[in-house]
CSV table of N, CA and C in Angstrom, one decimal:
chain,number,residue,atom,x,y,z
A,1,UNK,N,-27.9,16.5,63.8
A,1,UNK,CA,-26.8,17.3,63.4
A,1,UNK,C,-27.3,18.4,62.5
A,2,UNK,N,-26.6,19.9,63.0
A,2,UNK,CA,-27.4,20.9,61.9
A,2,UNK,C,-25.8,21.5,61.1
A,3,UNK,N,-26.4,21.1,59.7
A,3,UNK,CA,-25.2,21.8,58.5
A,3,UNK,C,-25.8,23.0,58.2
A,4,UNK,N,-24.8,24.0,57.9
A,4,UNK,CA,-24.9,25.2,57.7
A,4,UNK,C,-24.3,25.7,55.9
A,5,UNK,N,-24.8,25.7,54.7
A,5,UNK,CA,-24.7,25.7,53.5
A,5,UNK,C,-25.0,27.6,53.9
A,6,UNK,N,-23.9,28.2,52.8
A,6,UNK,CA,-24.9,29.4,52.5
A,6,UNK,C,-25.3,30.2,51.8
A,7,UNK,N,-25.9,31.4,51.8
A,7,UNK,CA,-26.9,31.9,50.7
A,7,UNK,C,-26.6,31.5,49.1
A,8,UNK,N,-25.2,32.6,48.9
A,8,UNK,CA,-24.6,32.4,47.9
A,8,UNK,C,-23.9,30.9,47.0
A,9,UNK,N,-25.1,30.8,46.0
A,9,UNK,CA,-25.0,29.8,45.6
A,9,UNK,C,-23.8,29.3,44.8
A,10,UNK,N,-23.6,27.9,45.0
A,10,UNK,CA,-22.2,27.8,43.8
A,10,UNK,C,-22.3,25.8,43.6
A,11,UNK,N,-23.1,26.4,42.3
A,11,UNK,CA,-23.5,24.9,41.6
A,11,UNK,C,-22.0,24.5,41.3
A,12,UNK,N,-22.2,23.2,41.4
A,12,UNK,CA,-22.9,22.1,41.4
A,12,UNK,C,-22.6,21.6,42.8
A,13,UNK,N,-21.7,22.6,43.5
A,13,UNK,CA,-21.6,22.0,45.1
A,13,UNK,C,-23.2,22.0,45.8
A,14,UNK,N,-23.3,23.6,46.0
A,14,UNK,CA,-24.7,23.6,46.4
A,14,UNK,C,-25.5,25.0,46.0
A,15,UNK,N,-26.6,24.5,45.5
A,15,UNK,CA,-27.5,26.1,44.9
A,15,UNK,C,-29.2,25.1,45.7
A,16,UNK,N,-30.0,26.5,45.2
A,16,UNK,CA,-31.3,25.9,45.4
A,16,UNK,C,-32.3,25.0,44.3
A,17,UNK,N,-33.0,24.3,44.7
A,17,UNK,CA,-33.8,23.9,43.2
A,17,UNK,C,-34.8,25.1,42.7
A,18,UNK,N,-35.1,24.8,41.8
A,18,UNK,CA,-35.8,25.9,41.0
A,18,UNK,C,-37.0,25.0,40.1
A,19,UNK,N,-38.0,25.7,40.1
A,19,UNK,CA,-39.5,25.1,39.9
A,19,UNK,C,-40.1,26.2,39.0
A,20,UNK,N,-39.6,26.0,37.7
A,20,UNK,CA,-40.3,27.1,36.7
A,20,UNK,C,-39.9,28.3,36.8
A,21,UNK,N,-38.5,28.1,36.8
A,21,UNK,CA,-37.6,29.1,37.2
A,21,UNK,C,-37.4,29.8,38.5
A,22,UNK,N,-38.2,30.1,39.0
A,22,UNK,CA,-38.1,30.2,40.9
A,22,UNK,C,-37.7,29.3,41.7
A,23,UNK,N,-36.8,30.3,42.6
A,23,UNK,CA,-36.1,29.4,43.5
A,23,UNK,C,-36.7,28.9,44.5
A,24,UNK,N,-36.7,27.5,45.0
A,24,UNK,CA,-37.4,26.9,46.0
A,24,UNK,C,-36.2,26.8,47.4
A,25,UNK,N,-36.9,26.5,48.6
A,25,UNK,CA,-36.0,26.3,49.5
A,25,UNK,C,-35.4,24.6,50.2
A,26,UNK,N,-35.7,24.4,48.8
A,26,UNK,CA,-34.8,22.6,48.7
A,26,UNK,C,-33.5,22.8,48.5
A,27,UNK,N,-32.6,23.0,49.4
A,27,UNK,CA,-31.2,22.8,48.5
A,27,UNK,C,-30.9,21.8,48.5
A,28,UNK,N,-29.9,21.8,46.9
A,28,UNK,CA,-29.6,20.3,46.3
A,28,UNK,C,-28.1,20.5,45.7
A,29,UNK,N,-27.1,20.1,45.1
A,29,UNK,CA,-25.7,19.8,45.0
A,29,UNK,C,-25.3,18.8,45.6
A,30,UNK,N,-23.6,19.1,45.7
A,30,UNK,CA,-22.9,17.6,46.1
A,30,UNK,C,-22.6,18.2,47.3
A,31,UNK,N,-22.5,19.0,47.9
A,31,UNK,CA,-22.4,19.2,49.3
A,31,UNK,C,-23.9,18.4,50.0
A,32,UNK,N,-24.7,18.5,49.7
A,32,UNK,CA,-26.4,17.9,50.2
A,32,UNK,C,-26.1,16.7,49.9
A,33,UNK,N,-25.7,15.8,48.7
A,33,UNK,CA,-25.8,14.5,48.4
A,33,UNK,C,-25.0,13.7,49.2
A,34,UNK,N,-23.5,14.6,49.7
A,34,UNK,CA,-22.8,13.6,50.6
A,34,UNK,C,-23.3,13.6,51.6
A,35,UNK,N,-24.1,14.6,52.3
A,35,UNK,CA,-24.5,14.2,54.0
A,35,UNK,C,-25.3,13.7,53.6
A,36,UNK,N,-26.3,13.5,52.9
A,36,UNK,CA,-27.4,12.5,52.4
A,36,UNK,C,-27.0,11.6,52.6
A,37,UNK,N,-25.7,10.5,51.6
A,37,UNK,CA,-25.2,9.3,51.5
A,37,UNK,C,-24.8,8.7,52.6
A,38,UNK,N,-24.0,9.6,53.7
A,38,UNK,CA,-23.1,9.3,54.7
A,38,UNK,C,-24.3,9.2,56.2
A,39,UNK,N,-24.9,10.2,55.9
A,39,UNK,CA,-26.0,10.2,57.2
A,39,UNK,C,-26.8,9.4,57.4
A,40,UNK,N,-27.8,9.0,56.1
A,40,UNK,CA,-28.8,8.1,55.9
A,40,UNK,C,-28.6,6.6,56.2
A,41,UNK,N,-27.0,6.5,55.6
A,41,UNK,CA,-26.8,5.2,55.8
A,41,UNK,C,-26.3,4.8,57.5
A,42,UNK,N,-26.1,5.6,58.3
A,42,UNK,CA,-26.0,5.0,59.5
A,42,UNK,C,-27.4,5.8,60.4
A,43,UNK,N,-27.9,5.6,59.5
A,43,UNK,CA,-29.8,6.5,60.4
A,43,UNK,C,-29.6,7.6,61.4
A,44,UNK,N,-28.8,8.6,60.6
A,44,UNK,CA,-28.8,9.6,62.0
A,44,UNK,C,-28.9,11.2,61.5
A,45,UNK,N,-30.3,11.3,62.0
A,45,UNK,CA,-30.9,12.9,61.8
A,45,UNK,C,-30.4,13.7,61.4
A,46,UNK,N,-30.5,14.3,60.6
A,46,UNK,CA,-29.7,16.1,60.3
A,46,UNK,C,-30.8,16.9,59.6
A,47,UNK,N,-30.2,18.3,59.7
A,47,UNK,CA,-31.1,19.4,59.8
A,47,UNK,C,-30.0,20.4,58.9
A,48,UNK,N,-30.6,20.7,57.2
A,48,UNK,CA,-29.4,21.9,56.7
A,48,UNK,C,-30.3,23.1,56.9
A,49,UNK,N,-29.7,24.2,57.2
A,49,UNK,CA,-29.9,25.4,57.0
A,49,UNK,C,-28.9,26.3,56.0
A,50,UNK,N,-30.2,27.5,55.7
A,50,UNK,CA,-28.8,28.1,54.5
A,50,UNK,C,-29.0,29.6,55.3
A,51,UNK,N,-27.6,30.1,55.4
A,51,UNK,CA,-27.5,31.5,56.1
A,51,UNK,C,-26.4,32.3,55.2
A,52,UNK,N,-26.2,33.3,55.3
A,52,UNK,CA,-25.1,34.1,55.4
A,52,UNK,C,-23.9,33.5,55.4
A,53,UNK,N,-23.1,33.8,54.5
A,53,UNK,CA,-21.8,33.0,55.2
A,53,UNK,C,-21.0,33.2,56.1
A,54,UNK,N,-21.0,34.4,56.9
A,54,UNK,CA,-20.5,34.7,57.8
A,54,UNK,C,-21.2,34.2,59.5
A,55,UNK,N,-22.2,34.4,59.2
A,55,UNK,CA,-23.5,33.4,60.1
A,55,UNK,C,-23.1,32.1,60.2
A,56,UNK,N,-23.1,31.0,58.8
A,56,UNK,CA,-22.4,29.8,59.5
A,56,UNK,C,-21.3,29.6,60.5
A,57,UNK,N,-20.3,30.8,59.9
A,57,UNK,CA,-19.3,30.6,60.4
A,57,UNK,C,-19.5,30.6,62.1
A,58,UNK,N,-20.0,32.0,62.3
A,58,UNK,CA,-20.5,32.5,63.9
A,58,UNK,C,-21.6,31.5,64.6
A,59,UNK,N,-22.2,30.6,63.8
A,59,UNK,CA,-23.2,29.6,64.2
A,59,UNK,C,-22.4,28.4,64.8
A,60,UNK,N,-21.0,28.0,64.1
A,60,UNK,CA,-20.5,27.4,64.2
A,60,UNK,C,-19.9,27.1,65.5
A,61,UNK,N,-19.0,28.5,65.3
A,61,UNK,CA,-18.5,28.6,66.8
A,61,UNK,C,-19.0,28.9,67.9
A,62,UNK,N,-20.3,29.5,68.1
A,62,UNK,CA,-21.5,29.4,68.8
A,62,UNK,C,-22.5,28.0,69.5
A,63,UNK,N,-21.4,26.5,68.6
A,63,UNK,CA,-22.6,25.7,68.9
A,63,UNK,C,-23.9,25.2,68.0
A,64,UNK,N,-24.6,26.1,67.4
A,64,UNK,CA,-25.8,26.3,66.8
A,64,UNK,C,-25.5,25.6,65.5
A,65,UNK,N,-24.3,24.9,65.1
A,65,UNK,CA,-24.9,24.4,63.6
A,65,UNK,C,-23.4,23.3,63.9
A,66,UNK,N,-23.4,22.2,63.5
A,66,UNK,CA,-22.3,21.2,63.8
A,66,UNK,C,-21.3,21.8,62.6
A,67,UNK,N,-21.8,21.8,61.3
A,67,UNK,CA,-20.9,21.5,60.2
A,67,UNK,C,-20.9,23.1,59.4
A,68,UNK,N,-20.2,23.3,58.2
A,68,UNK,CA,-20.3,24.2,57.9
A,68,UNK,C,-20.0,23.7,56.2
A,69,UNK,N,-20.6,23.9,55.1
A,69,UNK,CA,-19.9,23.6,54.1
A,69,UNK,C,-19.1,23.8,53.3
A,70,UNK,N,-18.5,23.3,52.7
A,70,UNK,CA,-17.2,23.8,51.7
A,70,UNK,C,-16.6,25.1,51.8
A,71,UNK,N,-16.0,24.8,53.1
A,71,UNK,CA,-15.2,26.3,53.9
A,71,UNK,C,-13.7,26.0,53.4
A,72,UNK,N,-12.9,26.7,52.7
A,72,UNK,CA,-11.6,26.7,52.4
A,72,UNK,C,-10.8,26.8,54.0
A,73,UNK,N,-9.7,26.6,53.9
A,73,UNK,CA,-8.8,27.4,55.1
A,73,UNK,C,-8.0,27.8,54.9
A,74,UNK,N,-7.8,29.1,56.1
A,74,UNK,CA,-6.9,29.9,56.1
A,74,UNK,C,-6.1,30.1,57.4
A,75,UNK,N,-5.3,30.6,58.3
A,75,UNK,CA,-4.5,30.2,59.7
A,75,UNK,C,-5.9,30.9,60.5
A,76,UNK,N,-6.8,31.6,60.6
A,76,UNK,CA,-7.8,32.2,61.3
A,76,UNK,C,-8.7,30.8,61.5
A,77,UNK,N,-9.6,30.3,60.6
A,77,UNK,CA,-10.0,28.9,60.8
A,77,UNK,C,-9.5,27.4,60.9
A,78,UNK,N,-8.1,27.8,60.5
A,78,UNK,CA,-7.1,26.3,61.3
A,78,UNK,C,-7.3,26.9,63.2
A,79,UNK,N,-7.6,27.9,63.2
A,79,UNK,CA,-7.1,28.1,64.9
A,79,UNK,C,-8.5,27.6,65.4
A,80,UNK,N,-9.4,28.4,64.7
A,80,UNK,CA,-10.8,28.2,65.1
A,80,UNK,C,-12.0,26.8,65.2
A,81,UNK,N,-11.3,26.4,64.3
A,81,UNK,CA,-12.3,25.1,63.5
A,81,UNK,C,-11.5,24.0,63.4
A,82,UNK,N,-12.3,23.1,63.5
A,82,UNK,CA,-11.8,21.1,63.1
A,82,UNK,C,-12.2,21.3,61.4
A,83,UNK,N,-11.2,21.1,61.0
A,83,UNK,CA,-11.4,21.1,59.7
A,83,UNK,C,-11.2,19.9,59.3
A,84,UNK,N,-12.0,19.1,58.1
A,84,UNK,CA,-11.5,17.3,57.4
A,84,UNK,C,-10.4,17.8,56.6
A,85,UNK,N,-10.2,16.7,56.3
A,85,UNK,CA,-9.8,16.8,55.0
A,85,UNK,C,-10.0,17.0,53.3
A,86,UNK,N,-9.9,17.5,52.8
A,86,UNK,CA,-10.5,18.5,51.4
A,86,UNK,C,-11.3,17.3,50.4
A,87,UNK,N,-12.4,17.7,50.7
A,87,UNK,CA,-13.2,16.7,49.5
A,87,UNK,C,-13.6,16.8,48.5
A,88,UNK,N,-12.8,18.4,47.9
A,88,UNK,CA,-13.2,19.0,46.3
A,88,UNK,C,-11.6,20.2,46.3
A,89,UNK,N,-11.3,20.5,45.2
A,89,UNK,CA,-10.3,21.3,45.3
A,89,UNK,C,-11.2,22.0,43.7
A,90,UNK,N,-10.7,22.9,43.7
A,90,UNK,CA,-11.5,24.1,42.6
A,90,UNK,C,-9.7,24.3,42.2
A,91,UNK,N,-9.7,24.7,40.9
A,91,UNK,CA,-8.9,25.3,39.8
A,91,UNK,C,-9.3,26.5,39.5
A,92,UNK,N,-8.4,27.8,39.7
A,92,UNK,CA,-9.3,29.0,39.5
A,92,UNK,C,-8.5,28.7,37.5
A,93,UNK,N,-9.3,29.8,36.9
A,93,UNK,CA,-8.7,30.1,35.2
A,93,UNK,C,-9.5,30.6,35.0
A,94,UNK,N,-8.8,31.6,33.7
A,94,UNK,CA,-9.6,32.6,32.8
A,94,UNK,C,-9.9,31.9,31.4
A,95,UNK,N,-11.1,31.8,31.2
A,95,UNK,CA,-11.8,31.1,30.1
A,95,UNK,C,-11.8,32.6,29.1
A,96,UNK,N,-11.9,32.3,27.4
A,96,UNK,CA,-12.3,33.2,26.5
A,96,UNK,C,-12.1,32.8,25.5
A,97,UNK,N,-12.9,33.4,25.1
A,97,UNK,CA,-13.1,33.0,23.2
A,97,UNK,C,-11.8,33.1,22.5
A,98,UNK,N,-11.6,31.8,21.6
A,98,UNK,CA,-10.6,31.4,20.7
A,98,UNK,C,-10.3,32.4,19.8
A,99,UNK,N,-11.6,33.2,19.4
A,99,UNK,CA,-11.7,33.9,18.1
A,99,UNK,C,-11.8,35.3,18.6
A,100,UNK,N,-11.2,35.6,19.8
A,100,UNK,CA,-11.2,37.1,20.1
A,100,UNK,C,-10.9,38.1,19.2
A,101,UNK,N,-11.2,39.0,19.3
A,101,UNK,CA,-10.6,40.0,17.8
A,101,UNK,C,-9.3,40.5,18.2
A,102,UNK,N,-9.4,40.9,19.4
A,102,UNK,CA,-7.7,41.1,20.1
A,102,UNK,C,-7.2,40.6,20.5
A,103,UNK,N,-5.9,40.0,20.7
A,103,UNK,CA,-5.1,38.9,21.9
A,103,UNK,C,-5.5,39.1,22.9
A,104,UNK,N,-5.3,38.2,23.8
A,104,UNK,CA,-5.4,38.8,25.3
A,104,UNK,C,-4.1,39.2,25.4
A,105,UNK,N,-3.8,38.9,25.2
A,105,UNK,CA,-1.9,40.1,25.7
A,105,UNK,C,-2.1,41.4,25.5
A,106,UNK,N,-3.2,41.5,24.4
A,106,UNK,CA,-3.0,43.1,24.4
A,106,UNK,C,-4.2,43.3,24.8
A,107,UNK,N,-4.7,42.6,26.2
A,107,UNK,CA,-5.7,43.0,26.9
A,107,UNK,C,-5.3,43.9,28.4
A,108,UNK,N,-6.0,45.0,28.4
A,108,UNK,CA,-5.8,45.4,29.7
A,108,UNK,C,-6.8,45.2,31.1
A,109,UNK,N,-6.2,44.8,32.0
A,109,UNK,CA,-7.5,44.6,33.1
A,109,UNK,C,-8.3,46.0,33.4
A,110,UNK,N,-9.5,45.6,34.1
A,110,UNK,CA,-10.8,46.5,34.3
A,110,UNK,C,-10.7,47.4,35.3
C-alpha cells in the first residue's frame, strides 16, 4: 500500500524528523504511527511518500498512491474519493495574550 502525506507540515499529525535541526526525510506524527500500528500488526507492506498536496490528491485518483492523509471533505471529494470516518477533528481559535495593551475589540483585522 502507498500513503501519500504532504509537503506542508502540520505537527503533531505529520512533519519530518529533524537531526540537529535539519530536516530529515523520516516522517513521523500520528498520521505515520497509525498506519504503523494498524499495518504492522496484520504484516502488510506499505510505502509513505510526501508530495504536494494537490499531487496526493491526483495520485490518488490516478491509482499511484492508495491513501491520502488527513484530507478534510468537501462535496468535490465526497464525489471523488472513499472517505473513513474522521479520526481527528481540529478546533480552529484565536489565541492572545491576557495582558494585551488594547482589547481585542478594539482590534482591527490586517
Amino acid at each position: 500500500m502507498r500513503f501519500c502525506g504532504e509537503t506542508g507540515e502540520w505537527p503533531p499529525f505529520n512533519f519530518l524528523e529533524r537531526k540537529e535541526g535539519v530536516k530529515t526525510t523520516n516522517s513521523l506524527g500520528y498520521d505515520i504511527d497509525m498506519v504503523k500500528a494498524i499495518l504492522s500488526k496484520h504484516q502488510i507492506d506499505y510505502q509513505i511518500i510526501i508530495l504536494p498536496w494537490k499531487r496526493c490528491l491526483s495520485d490518488a485518483l490516478k491509482g499511484k498512491v492508495h491513501v491520502v492523509f488527513s484530507a478534510s471533505t468537501n462535496p468535490q471529494r465526497d464525489k471523488d474519493y472513499l472517505l473513513t470516518t474522521t479520526y481527528y477533528s481540529v478546533q480552529p481559535m484565536l489565541v492572545f495574550a491576557t495582558q494585551t495593551p488594547t482589547p481585542i475589540q478594539d482590534k482591527q483585522p490586517a
